[in-house]
Amino acid sequence: MDRKKIEKELNNQLNKEFYSSYLYMAMSAYCESISLPGFAHWMKSQAQEELFHAMKFYDYIIERGLKVDLLKIDQPEKEWESPVNIFEEVLKHEQCITESINNLVSVVEEEKDYATRIFLDWFVSEQVEEEASADAVLQKLKLTGGQGSALFMIDKELSTRVFTPPVTNE
Ligand code: FEO
């Protein structure tokens, strides 16, 4: 097993999870600026969830006796075209993360690193939920036209999201 290769891949994914948190904080700030506090709250909860993901990788890297390498975090966009566009971008981003996790699974399988394969199972399932929750909001926005009173109602609904760190065996 190439431990250096595994270390690099895990640190890359750690960076992507931190970037995800950064991206959702940027979206949250933008939603605040266009007077959508419920959207802003949803994005902030999502950012917290991403930090939780990042810390799972951080703790795992250390637990395996590998080195954490905190890479530079890219600057996210600052503005989006519309509420629909924001959720299109959320879904697109989560699809990229799913692809990244799947690639990571392929690498650790090639390297016969079965412990990391098991660790990644949680993320494989989590990504199904991540995509589904983004898509659910996107579909609702599209169906209702995402404007006026419909937008107001969706904003109210999104304000009820509560982030509770999932209980895991890690
Ligand atoms: Fe950490 Fe939203 O994937």
GROMACS .gro file of C-alpha atoms and ligand atoms in nm:
model
  173
    1MET     CA    1   0.000   0.000   0.000
    2ASP     CA    2   0.136   0.343  -0.100
    3ARG     CA    3   0.076   0.541   0.221
    4LYS     CA    4   0.203   0.867   0.069
    5LYS     CA    5  -0.049   0.837  -0.212
    6ILE     CA    6  -0.334   0.769   0.034
    7GLU     CA    7  -0.217   1.062   0.249
    8LYS     CA    8  -0.221   1.296  -0.052
    9GLU     CA    9  -0.566   1.185  -0.164
   10LEU     CA   10  -0.714   1.219   0.186
   11ASN     CA   11  -0.565   1.567   0.225
   12ASN     CA   12  -0.707   1.669  -0.112
   13GLN     CA   13  -1.051   1.558  -0.003
   14LEU     CA   14  -1.004   1.739   0.331
   15ASN     CA   15  -0.939   2.056   0.131
   16LYS     CA   16  -1.251   2.000  -0.080
   17GLU     CA   17  -1.466   1.966   0.231
   18PHE     CA   18  -1.321   2.289   0.373
   19TYR     CA   19  -1.384   2.457   0.036
   20SER     CA   20  -1.743   2.329   0.044
   21SER     CA   21  -1.791   2.499   0.381
   22TYR     CA   22  -1.640   2.818   0.241
   23LEU     CA   23  -1.865   2.803  -0.067
   24TYR     CA   24  -2.181   2.761   0.140
   25MET     CA   25  -2.079   3.047   0.370
   26ALA     CA   26  -2.037   3.265   0.060
   27MET     CA   27  -2.382   3.158  -0.057
   28SER     CA   28  -2.520   3.229   0.290
   29ALA     CA   29  -2.376   3.581   0.287
   30TYR     CA   30  -2.517   3.640  -0.061
   31CYS     CA   31  -2.863   3.518   0.045
   32GLU     CA   32  -2.850   3.760   0.341
   33SER     CA   33  -2.765   4.041   0.100
   34ILE     CA   34  -3.075   3.972  -0.112
   35SER     CA   35  -3.303   3.945   0.192
   36LEU     CA   36  -3.353   3.569   0.197
   37PRO     CA   37  -3.276   3.487   0.562
   38GLY     CA   38  -3.416   3.132   0.539
   39PHE     CA   39  -3.191   3.052   0.243
   40ALA     CA   40  -2.900   3.209   0.434
   41HIS     CA   41  -2.975   2.992   0.735
   42TRP     CA   42  -2.994   2.676   0.522
   43MET     CA   43  -2.657   2.758   0.365
   44LYS     CA   44  -2.500   2.827   0.704
   45SER     CA   45  -2.623   2.490   0.832
   46GLN     CA   46  -2.481   2.329   0.519
   47ALA     CA   47  -2.147   2.502   0.585
   48GLN     CA   48  -2.144   2.357   0.938
   49GLU     CA   49  -2.214   2.013   0.796
   50GLU     CA   50  -1.919   2.051   0.559
   51LEU     CA   51  -1.693   2.143   0.851
   52PHE     CA   52  -1.810   1.824   1.018
   53HIS     CA   53  -1.714   1.631   0.702
   54ALA     CA   54  -1.374   1.803   0.695
   55MET     CA   55  -1.308   1.715   1.059
   56LYS     CA   56  -1.395   1.352   0.993
   57PHE     CA   57  -1.117   1.343   0.732
   58TYR     CA   58  -0.882   1.540   0.960
   59ASP     CA   59  -0.932   1.298   1.250
   60TYR     CA   60  -0.904   0.995   1.026
   61ILE     CA   61  -0.575   1.111   0.870
   62ILE     CA   62  -0.428   1.148   1.219
   63GLU     CA   63  -0.574   0.822   1.341
   64ARG     CA   64  -0.402   0.638   1.053
   65GLY     CA   65  -0.069   0.791   1.151
   66LEU     CA   66  -0.060   1.006   0.836
   67LYS     CA   67   0.017   1.377   0.814
   68VAL     CA   68  -0.249   1.646   0.783
   69ASP     CA   69  -0.162   1.895   0.509
   70LEU     CA   70  -0.384   2.203   0.515
   71LEU     CA   71  -0.382   2.316   0.154
   72LYS     CA   72  -0.485   2.658   0.031
   73ILE     CA   73  -0.861   2.706   0.011
   74ASP     CA   74  -0.989   2.859  -0.313
   75GLN     CA   75  -1.198   3.174  -0.301
   76PRO     CA   76  -1.563   3.100  -0.386
   77GLU     CA   77  -1.789   3.312  -0.605
   78LYS     CA   78  -1.960   3.606  -0.438
   79GLU     CA   79  -2.278   3.639  -0.640
   80TRP     CA   80  -2.531   3.421  -0.817
   81GLU     CA   81  -2.802   3.495  -1.072
   82SER     CA   82  -3.110   3.388  -0.880
   83PRO     CA   83  -3.229   3.156  -0.600
   84VAL     CA   84  -3.278   2.883  -0.863
   85ASN     CA   85  -2.924   2.937  -0.986
   86ILE     CA   86  -2.786   2.909  -0.631
   87PHE     CA   87  -2.944   2.567  -0.584
   88GLU     CA   88  -2.837   2.457  -0.933
   89GLU     CA   89  -2.483   2.537  -0.823
   90VAL     CA   90  -2.529   2.355  -0.489
   91LEU     CA   91  -2.644   2.042  -0.674
   92LYS     CA   92  -2.361   2.071  -0.926
   93HIS     CA   93  -2.108   2.110  -0.646
   94GLU     CA   94  -2.241   1.809  -0.456
   95GLN     CA   95  -2.227   1.601  -0.776
   96CYS     CA   96  -1.858   1.698  -0.807
   97ILE     CA   97  -1.797   1.596  -0.446
   98THR     CA   98  -1.970   1.263  -0.509
   99GLU     CA   99  -1.740   1.206  -0.806
  100SER     CA  100  -1.441   1.297  -0.594
  101ILE     CA  101  -1.542   1.051  -0.319
  102ASN     CA  102  -1.599   0.781  -0.582
  103ASN     CA  103  -1.252   0.843  -0.728
  104LEU     CA  104  -1.108   0.819  -0.380
  105VAL     CA  105  -1.283   0.485  -0.333
  106SER     CA  106  -1.122   0.360  -0.657
  107VAL     CA  107  -0.777   0.469  -0.542
  108VAL     CA  108  -0.799   0.302  -0.201
  109GLU     CA  109  -0.937  -0.015  -0.361
  110GLU     CA  110  -0.643  -0.022  -0.603
  111GLU     CA  111  -0.411   0.026  -0.308
  112LYS     CA  112  -0.590  -0.246  -0.110
  113ASP     CA  113  -0.642   0.000   0.178
  114TYR     CA  114  -0.955  -0.168   0.312
  115ALA     CA  115  -0.969   0.037   0.634
  116THR     CA  116  -1.001   0.360   0.436
  117ARG     CA  117  -1.251   0.188   0.205
  118ILE     CA  118  -1.472   0.124   0.510
  119PHE     CA  119  -1.417   0.479   0.637
  120LEU     CA  120  -1.534   0.613   0.299
  121ASP     CA  121  -1.858   0.412   0.304
  122TRP     CA  122  -2.012   0.675   0.533
  123PHE     CA  123  -1.933   0.945   0.276
  124VAL     CA  124  -2.072   0.739  -0.013
  125SER     CA  125  -2.409   0.723   0.165
  126GLU     CA  126  -2.387   1.082   0.283
  127GLN     CA  127  -2.345   1.203  -0.076
  128VAL     CA  128  -2.673   1.040  -0.176
  129GLU     CA  129  -2.843   1.254   0.090
  130GLU     CA  130  -2.646   1.565  -0.001
  131GLU     CA  131  -2.756   1.547  -0.364
  132ALA     CA  132  -3.115   1.457  -0.273
  133SER     CA  133  -3.161   1.749  -0.032
  134ALA     CA  134  -3.020   2.001  -0.281
  135ASP     CA  135  -3.231   1.858  -0.563
  136ALA     CA  136  -3.549   1.866  -0.349
  137VAL     CA  137  -3.514   2.242  -0.295
  138LEU     CA  138  -3.419   2.300  -0.658
  139GLN     CA  139  -3.724   2.113  -0.786
  140LYS     CA  140  -3.951   2.308  -0.552
  141LEU     CA  141  -3.803   2.636  -0.672
  142LYS     CA  142  -3.849   2.535  -1.034
  143LEU     CA  143  -4.205   2.409  -0.983
  144THR     CA  144  -4.320   2.724  -0.808
  145GLY     CA  145  -4.131   2.960  -1.034
  146GLY     CA  146  -3.920   3.064  -0.736
  147GLN     CA  147  -4.060   3.416  -0.713
  148GLY     CA  148  -4.294   3.627  -0.505
  149SER     CA  149  -4.501   3.451  -0.238
  150ALA     CA  150  -4.370   3.107  -0.342
  151LEU     CA  151  -4.016   3.224  -0.279
  152PHE     CA  152  -4.124   3.370   0.054
  153MET     CA  153  -4.278   3.036   0.157
  154ILE     CA  154  -3.969   2.839   0.054
  155ASP     CA  155  -3.751   3.087   0.244
  156LYS     CA  156  -3.963   3.028   0.553
  157GLU     CA  157  -3.934   2.652   0.511
  158LEU     CA  158  -3.555   2.666   0.471
  159SER     CA  159  -3.526   2.868   0.793
  160THR     CA  160  -3.632   2.560   0.992
  161ARG     CA  161  -3.330   2.348   0.902
  162VAL     CA  162  -3.135   2.232   1.206
  163PHE     CA  163  -2.784   2.094   1.182
  164THR     CA  164  -2.723   1.811   1.425
  165PRO     CA  165  -2.389   1.636   1.384
  166PRO     CA  166  -2.472   1.278   1.280
  167VAL     CA  167  -2.384   1.005   1.525
  168THR     CA  168  -2.128   0.778   1.362
  169ASN     CA  169  -1.909   0.489   1.462
  170GLU     CA  170  -1.591   0.676   1.370
  171FEO    FE1  171  -1.913   1.716   0.222
  171FEO    FE2  172  -2.158   1.824   0.078
  171FEO     O1  173  -2.019   1.705   0.079
   0.00000   0.00000   0.00000
